XYZ file of N, CA and C in Angstrom:
336
model
N 64.860 66.350 72.975
C 65.647 66.738 71.807
C 67.032 66.098 71.887
N 67.417 65.299 70.894
C 68.745 64.670 70.925
C 69.870 65.708 70.978
N 70.935 65.340 71.648
C 72.090 66.216 71.815
C 73.359 65.479 71.415
N 74.430 66.256 71.200
C 75.747 65.657 71.019
C 76.373 65.489 72.399
N 76.937 64.328 72.662
C 77.628 64.037 73.921
C 79.115 63.894 73.612
N 79.873 64.987 73.745
C 81.302 64.914 73.412
C 82.108 64.191 74.483
N 83.050 63.397 74.036
C 84.004 62.730 74.924
C 85.395 63.133 74.454
N 86.133 63.818 75.297
C 87.497 64.208 74.964
C 88.463 63.200 75.559
N 89.386 62.731 74.741
C 90.483 61.905 75.221
C 91.540 62.880 75.719
N 91.715 62.939 77.037
C 92.560 63.963 77.658
C 93.990 63.521 77.902
N 94.221 62.201 77.986
C 95.567 61.719 78.248
C 95.608 60.220 78.424
N 96.808 59.713 78.643
C 97.041 58.282 78.849
C 97.697 58.107 80.208
N 97.112 57.261 81.050
C 97.703 56.928 82.347
C 98.871 55.959 82.112
N 99.788 55.828 83.085
C 100.938 54.925 82.911
C 100.559 53.478 82.576
N 99.369 53.026 83.016
C 98.957 51.641 82.741
C 98.244 51.497 81.392
N 98.166 52.585 80.594
C 97.533 52.522 79.283
C 96.073 52.932 79.297
N 95.500 53.130 80.477
C 94.117 53.586 80.591
C 94.013 55.003 80.044
N 92.963 55.242 79.267
C 92.746 56.590 78.764
C 92.065 57.445 79.823
N 92.449 58.697 79.881
C 91.774 59.672 80.746
C 90.743 60.377 79.860
N 89.455 60.123 80.134
C 88.370 60.677 79.330
C 87.646 61.773 80.099
N 87.102 62.739 79.367
C 86.409 63.867 79.993
C 85.209 63.426 80.812
N 84.606 62.279 80.480
C 83.440 61.793 81.234
C 83.799 60.634 82.172
N 85.088 60.463 82.435
C 85.606 59.424 83.339
C 85.281 58.007 82.871
N 84.948 57.829 81.594
C 84.704 56.496 81.045
C 83.293 55.984 81.226
N 82.387 56.817 81.732
C 80.974 56.454 81.873
C 80.136 57.533 81.189
N 79.679 57.239 79.986
C 78.919 58.201 79.207
C 77.431 57.952 79.427
N 76.709 58.977 79.858
C 75.263 58.896 80.033
C 74.627 59.585 78.828
N 73.768 58.859 78.114
C 73.156 59.379 76.893
C 71.634 59.223 76.957
N 70.975 59.870 76.031
C 69.539 59.724 75.812
C 69.341 59.101 74.434
N 68.156 58.560 74.192
C 67.845 58.002 72.871
C 68.052 59.067 71.789
N 68.659 58.670 70.683
C 68.844 59.557 69.543
C 70.041 60.487 69.632
N 70.721 60.533 70.787
C 71.905 61.387 70.926
C 73.021 60.915 70.006
N 73.943 61.825 69.699
C 75.185 61.434 69.050
C 76.286 61.486 70.107
N 77.279 60.653 69.928
C 78.461 60.644 70.793
C 79.649 60.928 69.890
N 80.448 61.931 70.261
C 81.608 62.301 69.472
C 82.859 62.182 70.326
N 83.820 61.403 69.839
C 85.107 61.237 70.516
C 86.125 62.135 69.832
N 86.885 62.899 70.609
C 87.935 63.735 70.041
C 89.195 63.600 70.889
N 90.316 63.811 70.246
C 91.613 63.722 70.909
C 92.040 65.129 71.300
N 92.217 65.350 72.589
C 92.636 66.653 73.093
C 94.119 66.855 72.780
N 94.499 68.047 72.294
C 95.927 68.310 72.068
C 96.715 68.099 73.375
N 97.854 67.469 73.269
C 98.666 67.205 74.450
C 98.306 65.921 75.174
N 97.351 65.156 74.629
C 96.898 63.917 75.283
C 97.881 62.765 75.121
N 98.811 62.892 74.182
C 99.769 61.831 73.830
C 99.121 60.700 73.036
N 97.871 60.908 72.553
C 97.205 59.938 71.681
C 97.369 60.424 70.250
N 97.961 59.560 69.416
C 98.187 59.901 68.013
C 96.891 59.800 67.221
N 96.164 58.663 67.401
C 94.922 58.491 66.651
C 94.051 57.410 67.272
N 92.757 57.505 66.952
C 91.794 56.449 67.279
C 91.761 55.527 66.064
N 91.994 54.235 66.296
C 91.991 53.260 65.197
C 90.625 52.628 64.998
N 89.893 52.439 66.112
C 88.587 51.788 66.026
C 87.860 51.976 67.346
N 86.541 51.925 67.280
C 85.686 51.907 68.467
C 84.677 50.795 68.229
N 84.713 49.743 69.069
C 83.881 48.563 68.839
C 83.219 48.103 70.137
N 82.060 47.470 69.990
C 81.328 46.905 71.124
C 82.123 45.749 71.714
N 82.193 45.711 73.060
C 82.881 44.593 73.718
C 81.975 43.850 74.694
N 80.768 44.358 74.923
C 79.849 43.678 75.826
C 78.569 44.464 75.998
N 77.568 43.813 76.579
C 76.293 44.475 76.820
C 75.427 44.541 75.579
N 74.498 45.484 75.577
C 73.513 45.662 74.509
C 74.052 46.658 73.484
N 73.810 46.406 72.211
C 74.197 47.368 71.172
C 73.285 48.583 71.288
N 73.840 49.730 71.667
C 73.045 50.946 71.851
C 73.084 51.868 70.636
N 73.982 51.608 69.693
C 74.129 52.485 68.536
C 73.263 52.031 67.368
N 72.541 52.978 66.758
C 71.869 52.699 65.483
C 72.844 52.984 64.341
N 73.744 53.952 64.540
C 74.856 54.202 63.626
C 76.129 54.002 64.430
N 76.824 52.906 64.156
C 78.017 52.563 64.934
C 79.092 53.629 64.775
N 79.944 53.779 65.802
C 81.013 54.782 65.730
C 81.884 54.596 64.496
N 82.171 55.733 63.848
C 82.985 55.731 62.632
C 83.751 57.051 62.567
N 84.855 57.072 61.818
C 85.621 58.320 61.683
C 84.784 59.402 61.002
N 85.040 60.651 61.397
C 84.406 61.797 60.746
C 85.440 62.363 59.769
N 85.335 61.956 58.524
C 86.289 62.405 57.508
C 87.718 62.123 57.934
N 88.590 63.106 57.750
C 89.991 62.950 58.155
C 90.299 63.790 59.389
N 89.266 64.134 60.152
C 89.417 65.011 61.325
C 90.116 64.341 62.502
N 90.110 63.013 62.532
C 90.629 62.298 63.694
C 89.562 62.057 64.748
N 88.389 62.686 64.578
C 87.263 62.493 65.495
C 86.424 61.309 65.018
N 85.688 60.720 65.958
C 84.767 59.629 65.651
C 83.392 60.007 66.166
N 82.331 59.473 65.519
C 80.974 59.769 65.955
C 80.077 58.556 65.754
N 79.169 58.354 66.711
C 78.140 57.323 66.609
C 76.822 57.902 67.071
N 75.702 57.270 66.672
C 74.370 57.745 67.044
C 73.664 56.678 67.864
N 73.128 57.091 69.005
C 72.383 56.189 69.884
C 71.031 55.891 69.246
N 70.600 54.643 69.304
C 69.322 54.236 68.730
C 68.168 55.033 69.353
N 67.245 55.521 68.532
C 66.094 56.237 69.078
C 65.084 55.306 69.743
N 65.252 53.984 69.571
C 64.302 53.027 70.138
C 64.914 52.133 71.214
N 66.149 52.424 71.619
C 66.826 51.585 72.615
C 66.110 51.695 73.962
N 66.080 50.610 74.695
C 65.420 50.589 76.005
C 66.234 51.382 77.032
N 65.529 52.179 77.848
C 66.197 52.904 78.927
C 66.924 51.922 79.838
N 68.078 52.328 80.312
C 68.872 51.488 81.196
C 69.804 50.543 80.462
N 69.720 50.513 79.129
C 70.627 49.663 78.348
C 72.057 50.141 78.554
N 72.966 49.199 78.599
C 74.368 49.525 78.838
C 75.239 48.774 77.849
N 76.184 49.499 77.261
C 77.123 48.879 76.332
C 78.540 49.172 76.772
N 79.337 48.122 76.847
C 80.773 48.289 77.027
C 81.370 48.340 75.627
N 82.385 49.168 75.466
C 83.021 49.274 74.157
C 84.511 49.461 74.345
N 85.243 49.185 73.295
C 86.693 49.336 73.314
C 87.097 50.471 72.385
N 87.993 51.323 72.879
C 88.647 52.313 72.037
C 90.028 51.760 71.715
N 90.290 51.508 70.445
C 91.604 51.067 69.993
C 92.348 52.325 69.562
N 93.480 52.610 70.189
C 94.192 53.842 69.884
C 95.690 53.600 69.764
N 96.367 54.537 69.117
C 97.815 54.492 68.971
C 98.405 55.677 69.725
N 99.289 55.420 70.701
C 99.963 56.518 71.395
C 100.927 57.246 70.455
N 101.179 58.522 70.747
C 102.166 59.278 69.972
C 103.513 58.570 70.013
N 104.222 58.586 68.894
C 105.555 58.006 68.820
C 105.575 56.490 68.799
N 104.423 55.858 68.526
C 104.330 54.403 68.558
C 103.546 53.913 67.349
N 103.692 52.628 67.043
C 102.852 51.984 66.041
C 101.950 50.944 66.708
N 102.131 50.755 68.013
C 101.358 49.781 68.792
C 99.928 50.273 68.965
N 98.961 49.363 68.828
C 97.558 49.683 69.088
C 97.219 49.202 70.494
N 96.686 50.117 71.306
C 96.332 49.837 72.692
C 94.812 49.874 72.800
N 94.232 49.045 73.701
C 92.779 48.964 73.854
C 92.373 49.454 75.240
N 91.327 50.282 75.288
C 90.744 50.785 76.539
C 89.244 50.544 76.470
N 88.599 50.219 77.616
C 87.198 49.781 77.598
C 86.264 50.569 78.523
N 85.780 51.738 78.077
C 84.763 52.476 78.846
C 83.361 51.931 78.584
N 82.294 52.631 79.045
C 80.943 52.179 78.786
C 79.990 53.338 78.558
N 78.856 53.015 77.913
C 77.789 53.979 77.628
C 76.506 53.444 78.260
N 75.784 54.319 78.953
C 74.510 53.946 79.596
C 73.409 54.845 79.059
N 72.292 54.238 78.625
C 71.139 55.000 78.167
C 70.285 55.309 79.378
N 70.132 56.599 79.671
C 69.400 57.076 80.836
C 67.953 57.316 80.453
N 67.053 57.120 81.410
C 65.640 57.383 81.124
C 65.408 58.889 80.995
N 64.491 59.266 80.165
C 64.182 60.682 79.928
C 63.376 61.250 81.066
């Protein structure tokens, strides 16, 4: 049964690396959704984009904003091969800035 795999953006390290609830390695199953949210106090103003930067495209529905909530969601392909791995970039704006910063975690499709 597909599940939602939430990823909370918890903070920004001094080097610009995002502190994520899953440590930047998301393990998913086929058909799961992945939801990115900004934790209050994280110092992240907004997510500008989430795009593939390497590996296999694992999303059947690419990450996109959920209305005006500030959250983003994507759906893992129900037919993706187990063990597929995608690197992706989170483009974000820190609080008090107009600069867009890029961070690159990854998603791995685990066998059922």
